[in-house]
Amino acid sequence: MLGMGAGRWEDDMSRLLALLFHQGVLDEHFMQLQQLQDDSSPNFVSEVISIYFRESERLLRNIRTLLADRECTDYRKIGVCLNHLMGSSSSIGANLVRNVCVAFRAASEHCNWAGCLRLLAVLEHEYCYLKNRLHELFQIEQQRVLADRVRYHPVLQ
Amino acid sequence: MGTEIPVARQRWWQTWTAWILWMMLMVSVWVAIHWYNRESIMTTAQEALVSMCDERARMLQDQFAVSVNHVHALAVLISTFHYQKNPSAMDQDTFAFYTGMTAFERPLLSGVAYAQRVLHYDRENFESQQGWTIKTMKREPSPEQDEYAPVIFSQETVSYLEVLDMMSGEEDRENILRARATGKAVLTNPFRLLESNHLGVVLTFPVYRMGLPAEATVENRVEATAGYLGGAFDVESLVENLLKKLAGNQDIEVNVYDVTNISDPLIMYGAQNSEGYKPLSHVSMLDFGDPFRKHQMVCRYSQKPPIPWSAITSPSGMVVILMLVAYILYAAQKRYVMVMEDCRKMEELKVQAEAADVAKSQFLATVSHEIRTPMNGVLGMLDMLLDTDLNLTQKDYAQTAQVCGKALIALINEVLDRAKIEAGKLEIEAVPFDLRSILDDVVSLFSAKSRERGIELAAFVSDNVPQVLTGDPGRFRQIITNLVGNSVKFTDRGHIFIQVHLAEHSNMPIEGMLCSSANGKVDEVETMSGGTVFNTLSGYKAADNRNSWENFKQLLSNEASHASVSLNGLANKKYPESVNLIVSVEDTGIGIPLRAQDRVFTPFMQADSSTSRNYGGTGIGLSISKCLVELMGGRINFISKPNIGSTFTFSVVLQQCTRNAGGGPKRSLSEDLPACFNGLKALLVDERSVRSAVTKYHLQRLGISVEIAKNTKMALNALTQKNGCLMNGKLPKVLFIEKDSWNNSDVCLYDHFLERKRTGHIHEVPKVILLVISECDKAVGDSLVDMVLVKPLRASTVAVCLQQVLGIDNQPGKELPKGAVFLRSLLAGKNILVVDDNKVNLRVAAAALKKYGAKVDCAESGKEALSLLQLPHKFDACFMDVQMPEMDGFEATRQIRLMENEANEQTRLRGAHFNDSDTELPQCHLPILAMTADVIQATYEECMKCGMDGYVSKPFDEEQLYQAVAKFVASKPLQGS
């Protein structure tokens, strides 16, 4: 039964990933990221992703404060933040977030405050969605690892 | 809209104002001309009137004078015969007779009469003497008076005057008194004559007794007066007669006045109230010899002088002409305005169209770029998929998908190219390259297809074309690949032949090509046993007969005479700086339909829609080729005949490679051809001259000297002769035989050689290599020859083949490992610094590099990187993010390079100090690769400018990473050791 469980976790994971790929939330760079994970760095993906989330939270916070006042908004700084976010998003393969960033950056280049605000909302929504899904993914991953451990646990054997 | 109506109204007003002004001008012009005409007519009329009037006055005066003179003569007669004869010799009858007979002399006088002066005291005496009493004019007996003037003699016409006292009439009395006082003829006022009732005047002339002195006083005259001669002038008939004699009588109204009393002119002739034309008149003075009386003649036109039609028509004509002129000007101006307006609209539309065109190109570029990105993903995934364990079917599917994807990418690249060219963003590089190896590459690219179809594919580069040229090899290759790809697509039989010549030697200018396509020459056809065979590469007829052997030979001989053969391109220094090449690609395919020939170079335009169904392709290649050729300063043209073939010819201007001393660039440019065949001799058996020239070209590149024989018999003869004449002459070691020239009778060739060897004629049997076109021919002479070489020929394939045949052990060719394995071998153990402010990126990049076995250090800013890279350091390479806060990648690289330069300088100085010039000192040069998300040309250029060695796009791509890393790793040993 437990062996069955492990299979189920994997199924869930691939299903979730397929969904995310299908929706365009993730792209092939996420796959490459996963490939970089090997025995020498078993938690590579989750590490990178958690760095990503930490950085992104900070950047989003920055952007939000920068956009707080319509009159004295520093669009250049927003652009820098967005570049940063975009770079890291494309590195982990968060395609959708990256695309929103591109649009956001275009809006900030045109100093379109309303557009920026709207896109910030979209960005945060997408970001939350990504975050939730990836958390879900990691949970499954952990479950799987746990299941693996359980399966190979000497006591249980 | 708001402004247009006022403008129109304003214009309307302007037009109308102009018209009205113009009309007024016209009317005034008309009036002016008309007035002028009238004036001149009036002046003329006036002048005519003056002359006519004067003439009439003069004649009248003359006639009058004649009459007066005659009266004078009568007076003298009377004085002579009446008073000086005693008794008088004259009586009434004599006087009447004489005057009657001489009346013609006085046509103006109705008659003359003589009245004697009788004083009162003498009256009785006189009356008694005459027998009648003196009567007054009223025929009454005269009352008493001081003196009397009774008429004693009279002409018959006026006989009624006899016995009448002339002094009794008021007029006559006055006349008599004046006449005798002056001694001249005097005239009365005009009055109605008694009988004719015409206006007339009476002329009175005094008759003196003898001996009146010339300066007599009035008293003397009165004293001497004897009588008076009188006559009546009929002025009216006089003038009437006179006028009748003159021309223009009808037109002129003549009046004669007595103006002695100016205030009351008395009319002598003419109607009192004449109806003539008043404004125009002339007055001529008349002198009738009476100083007391003044007469004048007034002439005027009886009618107003008519205004000639010309006075109206000429100004009208003028006005019409001017109106027409005005209309023409108006129409021209209107037209001009219209054209200007149209022109402006056109200009606007042009700007719009251009903007649209640019927008289209940009859109195309953007879309292509956007498509390329996901396509790269697809292809990458397919790559990875193919790396995994697949069964055969899956592998097949995946490969198919990959091939399709690659085709799509190629197409997108083409579209992108096209868009770039249109947007003017494509720039032509100038790097040294080897033309021959590029042609070899192209040939090898299409070799599989040509073999499969059994068509000859050959490339020939004239010996005079320098080995190394400076230009854009990629674009050059693209053009040729396009053309050859096209040819291969449309050719099922015959050949595809690529030629490169110097433009100076190609004596036929490109311009003339299209026109010459029509005249196919028959004399180039060689009739052979099998039928008509053309003297081209494959024997099929080609569209452009320039490439037939006749011309080809001429071209070759031209070149040979022109410059010495210089295979390495170094020997001849006579080359000009720029090298003008003519490249032609000839095929014997289906050709281009005549009606489609003029739009061959239009993008997305194929000969007809069925073409794309049958042969595929988008038709963009040729247009890109054309653009590229034009960018390279050349022109492209073609000749094509349906079902015979097409020949595309283009010219390019390349630069002579100036760095002719260095073997360095050459090595990297062209594949190394083994030099071990230098001096080798070969015999080529080929009946086709063009083909043999091509084969010879490839063999000569290997340093093999070639002789050509038409067929095997001749080849054998040549061998024998050589053998016979020059025993120690080197025999050809290799015998190349074209498959066409190989027939069954030659099967004995080998035996023949063996036979010869046995008899000691030759020491060594030449190796026989058969040249065939397609794979299926390979079996033909398998057992009889040493080797079968499948065309297309390339110097390197020939070299490999010769190595096998002759058993020469060349250094093993470099194997080019690719992909992850090679990357691992390249990067394993290397210390690499990754600089990126983005922690995620940093982490991913580091992990990716670690995967290939590199030891990775990380730096999160340019400054940190700088501190880590203080010399000496352990790093072999550095990956640098371009966009970083504080210090970006460019700046950091610049500083690193600065540091290195300083260090190098110091090392060099130290080296110079130690006078240790033999050993090459290691130069510090850390390969720095930029990591960037947007791979655009400008970024790339900036990377190069600030001293970076290359760049990789940000999420690492295996292939790209390999290329970038291979470059610096390959160059490193060169510099390091």
mmCIF file of C-alpha atoms in Angstrom, chain B residues 49-172:
data_model
loop_
_atom_site.group_PDB
_atom_site.id
_atom_site.type_symbol
_atom_site.label_atom_id
_atom_site.label_comp_id
_atom_site.label_asym_id
_atom_site.label_seq_id
_atom_site.Cartn_x
_atom_site.Cartn_y
_atom_site.Cartn_z
ATOM 1 C CA LEU B 49 -11.325 118.097 -94.726
ATOM 2 C CA VAL B 50 -8.698 120.787 -94.389
ATOM 3 C CA SER B 51 -7.038 119.910 -97.611
ATOM 4 C CA MET B 52 -10.353 119.673 -99.477
ATOM 5 C CA CYS B 53 -11.594 122.948 -98.080
ATOM 6 C CA ASP B 54 -8.411 124.791 -98.893
ATOM 7 C CA GLU B 55 -8.455 123.430 -102.399
ATOM 8 C CA ARG B 56 -12.025 124.579 -102.951
ATOM 9 C CA ALA B 57 -11.318 128.013 -101.546
ATOM 10 C CA ARG B 58 -8.283 128.462 -103.726
ATOM 11 C CA MET B 59 -10.114 127.430 -106.897
ATOM 12 C CA LEU B 60 -13.032 129.666 -106.114
ATOM 13 C CA GLN B 61 -10.687 132.506 -105.537
ATOM 14 C CA ASP B 62 -8.864 131.829 -108.790
ATOM 15 C CA GLN B 63 -12.031 131.698 -110.829
ATOM 16 C CA PHE B 64 -13.206 134.876 -109.216
ATOM 17 C CA ALA B 65 -9.947 136.592 -109.923
ATOM 18 C CA VAL B 66 -10.140 135.606 -113.590
ATOM 19 C CA SER B 67 -13.582 137.195 -113.883
ATOM 20 C CA VAL B 68 -12.501 140.322 -112.076
ATOM 21 C CA ASN B 69 -9.511 140.663 -114.380
ATOM 22 C CA HIS B 70 -11.754 140.521 -117.362
ATOM 23 C CA VAL B 71 -13.999 143.166 -115.960
ATOM 24 C CA HIS B 72 -10.875 145.245 -115.487
ATOM 25 C CA ALA B 73 -10.046 144.700 -119.128
ATOM 26 C CA LEU B 74 -13.563 145.861 -120.060
ATOM 27 C CA ALA B 75 -13.023 148.978 -117.979
ATOM 28 C CA VAL B 76 -9.866 149.707 -119.870
ATOM 29 C CA LEU B 77 -11.754 149.079 -123.123
ATOM 30 C CA ILE B 78 -14.445 151.558 -122.225
ATOM 31 C CA SER B 79 -11.952 154.127 -121.073
ATOM 32 C CA THR B 80 -10.075 153.743 -124.313
ATOM 33 C CA PHE B 81 -12.842 153.627 -126.862
ATOM 34 C CA HIS B 82 -15.518 155.647 -125.184
ATOM 35 C CA TYR B 83 -13.637 158.485 -123.676
ATOM 36 C CA GLN B 84 -10.457 158.882 -125.577
ATOM 37 C CA LYS B 85 -12.147 158.725 -128.982
ATOM 38 C CA ASN B 86 -14.082 161.747 -129.919
ATOM 39 C CA PRO B 87 -16.615 161.007 -130.974
ATOM 40 C CA SER B 88 -16.957 157.859 -129.031
ATOM 41 C CA ALA B 89 -16.125 154.728 -130.840
ATOM 42 C CA MET B 90 -18.559 152.836 -128.796
ATOM 43 C CA ASP B 91 -22.277 152.698 -128.508
ATOM 44 C CA GLN B 92 -24.766 150.384 -126.872
ATOM 45 C CA ASP B 93 -24.827 147.913 -129.739
ATOM 46 C CA THR B 94 -21.074 147.663 -129.919
ATOM 47 C CA PHE B 95 -20.848 147.123 -126.154
ATOM 48 C CA ALA B 96 -23.649 144.545 -126.147
ATOM 49 C CA PHE B 97 -22.102 142.671 -129.040
ATOM 50 C CA TYR B 98 -18.636 142.723 -127.547
ATOM 51 C CA THR B 99 -19.707 141.743 -124.102
ATOM 52 C CA GLY B 100 -22.030 139.060 -125.512
ATOM 53 C CA MET B 101 -19.190 137.588 -127.502
ATOM 54 C CA THR B 102 -16.762 137.696 -124.582
ATOM 55 C CA ALA B 103 -19.252 136.327 -122.018
ATOM 56 C CA PHE B 104 -17.378 132.963 -121.965
ATOM 57 C CA GLU B 105 -14.515 134.807 -120.408
ATOM 58 C CA ARG B 106 -16.732 135.708 -117.446
ATOM 59 C CA PRO B 107 -18.697 132.669 -116.702
ATOM 60 C CA LEU B 108 -19.450 133.856 -113.235
ATOM 61 C CA LEU B 109 -20.969 137.130 -114.223
ATOM 62 C CA SER B 110 -24.548 137.041 -115.340
ATOM 63 C CA GLY B 111 -23.931 140.202 -117.237
ATOM 64 C CA VAL B 112 -22.068 143.546 -117.247
ATOM 65 C CA ALA B 113 -23.300 147.094 -117.564
ATOM 66 C CA TYR B 114 -21.661 150.456 -117.731
ATOM 67 C CA ALA B 115 -23.019 153.446 -115.875
ATOM 68 C CA GLN B 116 -21.732 156.924 -116.627
ATOM 69 C CA ARG B 117 -21.017 159.419 -113.937
ATOM 70 C CA VAL B 118 -23.343 162.294 -114.410
ATOM 71 C CA LEU B 119 -23.167 165.333 -112.200
ATOM 72 C CA HIS B 120 -26.322 167.190 -111.423
ATOM 73 C CA TYR B 121 -25.436 170.251 -113.473
ATOM 74 C CA ASP B 122 -24.812 168.022 -116.386
ATOM 75 C CA ARG B 123 -28.068 166.106 -116.070
ATOM 76 C CA GLU B 124 -30.080 168.227 -118.481
ATOM 77 C CA ASN B 125 -27.410 167.976 -120.998
ATOM 78 C CA PHE B 126 -26.996 164.289 -120.590
ATOM 79 C CA GLU B 127 -30.668 163.531 -120.687
ATOM 80 C CA SER B 128 -31.149 165.451 -123.792
ATOM 81 C CA GLN B 129 -28.143 163.911 -125.397
ATOM 82 C CA GLN B 130 -29.365 160.419 -124.629
ATOM 83 C CA GLY B 131 -32.948 161.053 -125.271
ATOM 84 C CA TRP B 132 -34.258 159.563 -121.984
ATOM 85 C CA THR B 133 -34.534 160.668 -118.420
ATOM 86 C CA ILE B 134 -32.632 159.073 -115.639
ATOM 87 C CA LYS B 135 -34.786 156.700 -113.696
ATOM 88 C CA THR B 136 -34.355 155.229 -110.286
ATOM 89 C CA MET B 137 -34.260 151.534 -109.560
ATOM 90 C CA LYS B 138 -37.969 151.651 -109.068
ATOM 91 C CA ARG B 139 -38.330 152.879 -112.614
ATOM 92 C CA GLU B 140 -39.389 156.246 -111.575
ATOM 93 C CA PRO B 141 -37.838 159.401 -112.804
ATOM 94 C CA SER B 142 -34.955 160.156 -110.643
ATOM 95 C CA PRO B 143 -35.267 162.915 -108.102
ATOM 96 C CA GLU B 144 -32.653 165.579 -107.942
ATOM 97 C CA GLN B 145 -29.311 164.554 -106.649
ATOM 98 C CA ASP B 146 -25.673 165.659 -106.671
ATOM 99 C CA GLU B 147 -24.713 163.120 -109.165
ATOM 100 C CA TYR B 148 -26.177 160.152 -110.993
ATOM 101 C CA ALA B 149 -24.920 156.963 -112.455
ATOM 102 C CA PRO B 150 -27.268 155.975 -115.204
ATOM 103 C CA VAL B 151 -26.486 152.835 -117.142
ATOM 104 C CA ILE B 152 -25.700 153.656 -120.704
ATOM 105 C CA PHE B 153 -24.268 150.415 -122.026
ATOM 106 C CA SER B 154 -25.436 146.991 -120.978
ATOM 107 C CA GLN B 155 -25.011 143.397 -122.012
ATOM 108 C CA GLU B 156 -28.106 141.914 -123.464
ATOM 109 C CA THR B 157 -28.658 139.657 -120.447
ATOM 110 C CA VAL B 158 -29.005 142.693 -118.235
ATOM 111 C CA SER B 159 -30.548 145.114 -120.676
ATOM 112 C CA TYR B 160 -33.267 145.851 -118.168
ATOM 113 C CA LEU B 161 -30.755 147.941 -116.290
ATOM 114 C CA GLU B 162 -30.534 150.547 -119.006
ATOM 115 C CA VAL B 163 -31.464 154.052 -117.999
ATOM 116 C CA LEU B 164 -31.561 153.095 -114.343
ATOM 117 C CA ASP B 165 -29.559 155.199 -111.958
ATOM 118 C CA MET B 166 -27.234 152.963 -110.068
ATOM 119 C CA MET B 167 -26.810 155.520 -107.390
ATOM 120 C CA SER B 168 -30.429 155.097 -106.446
ATOM 121 C CA GLY B 169 -29.869 151.613 -105.072
ATOM 122 C CA GLU B 170 -28.403 151.637 -101.596
ATOM 123 C CA GLU B 171 -26.030 148.826 -102.192
ATOM 124 C CA ASP B 172 -24.933 150.005 -105.540
#
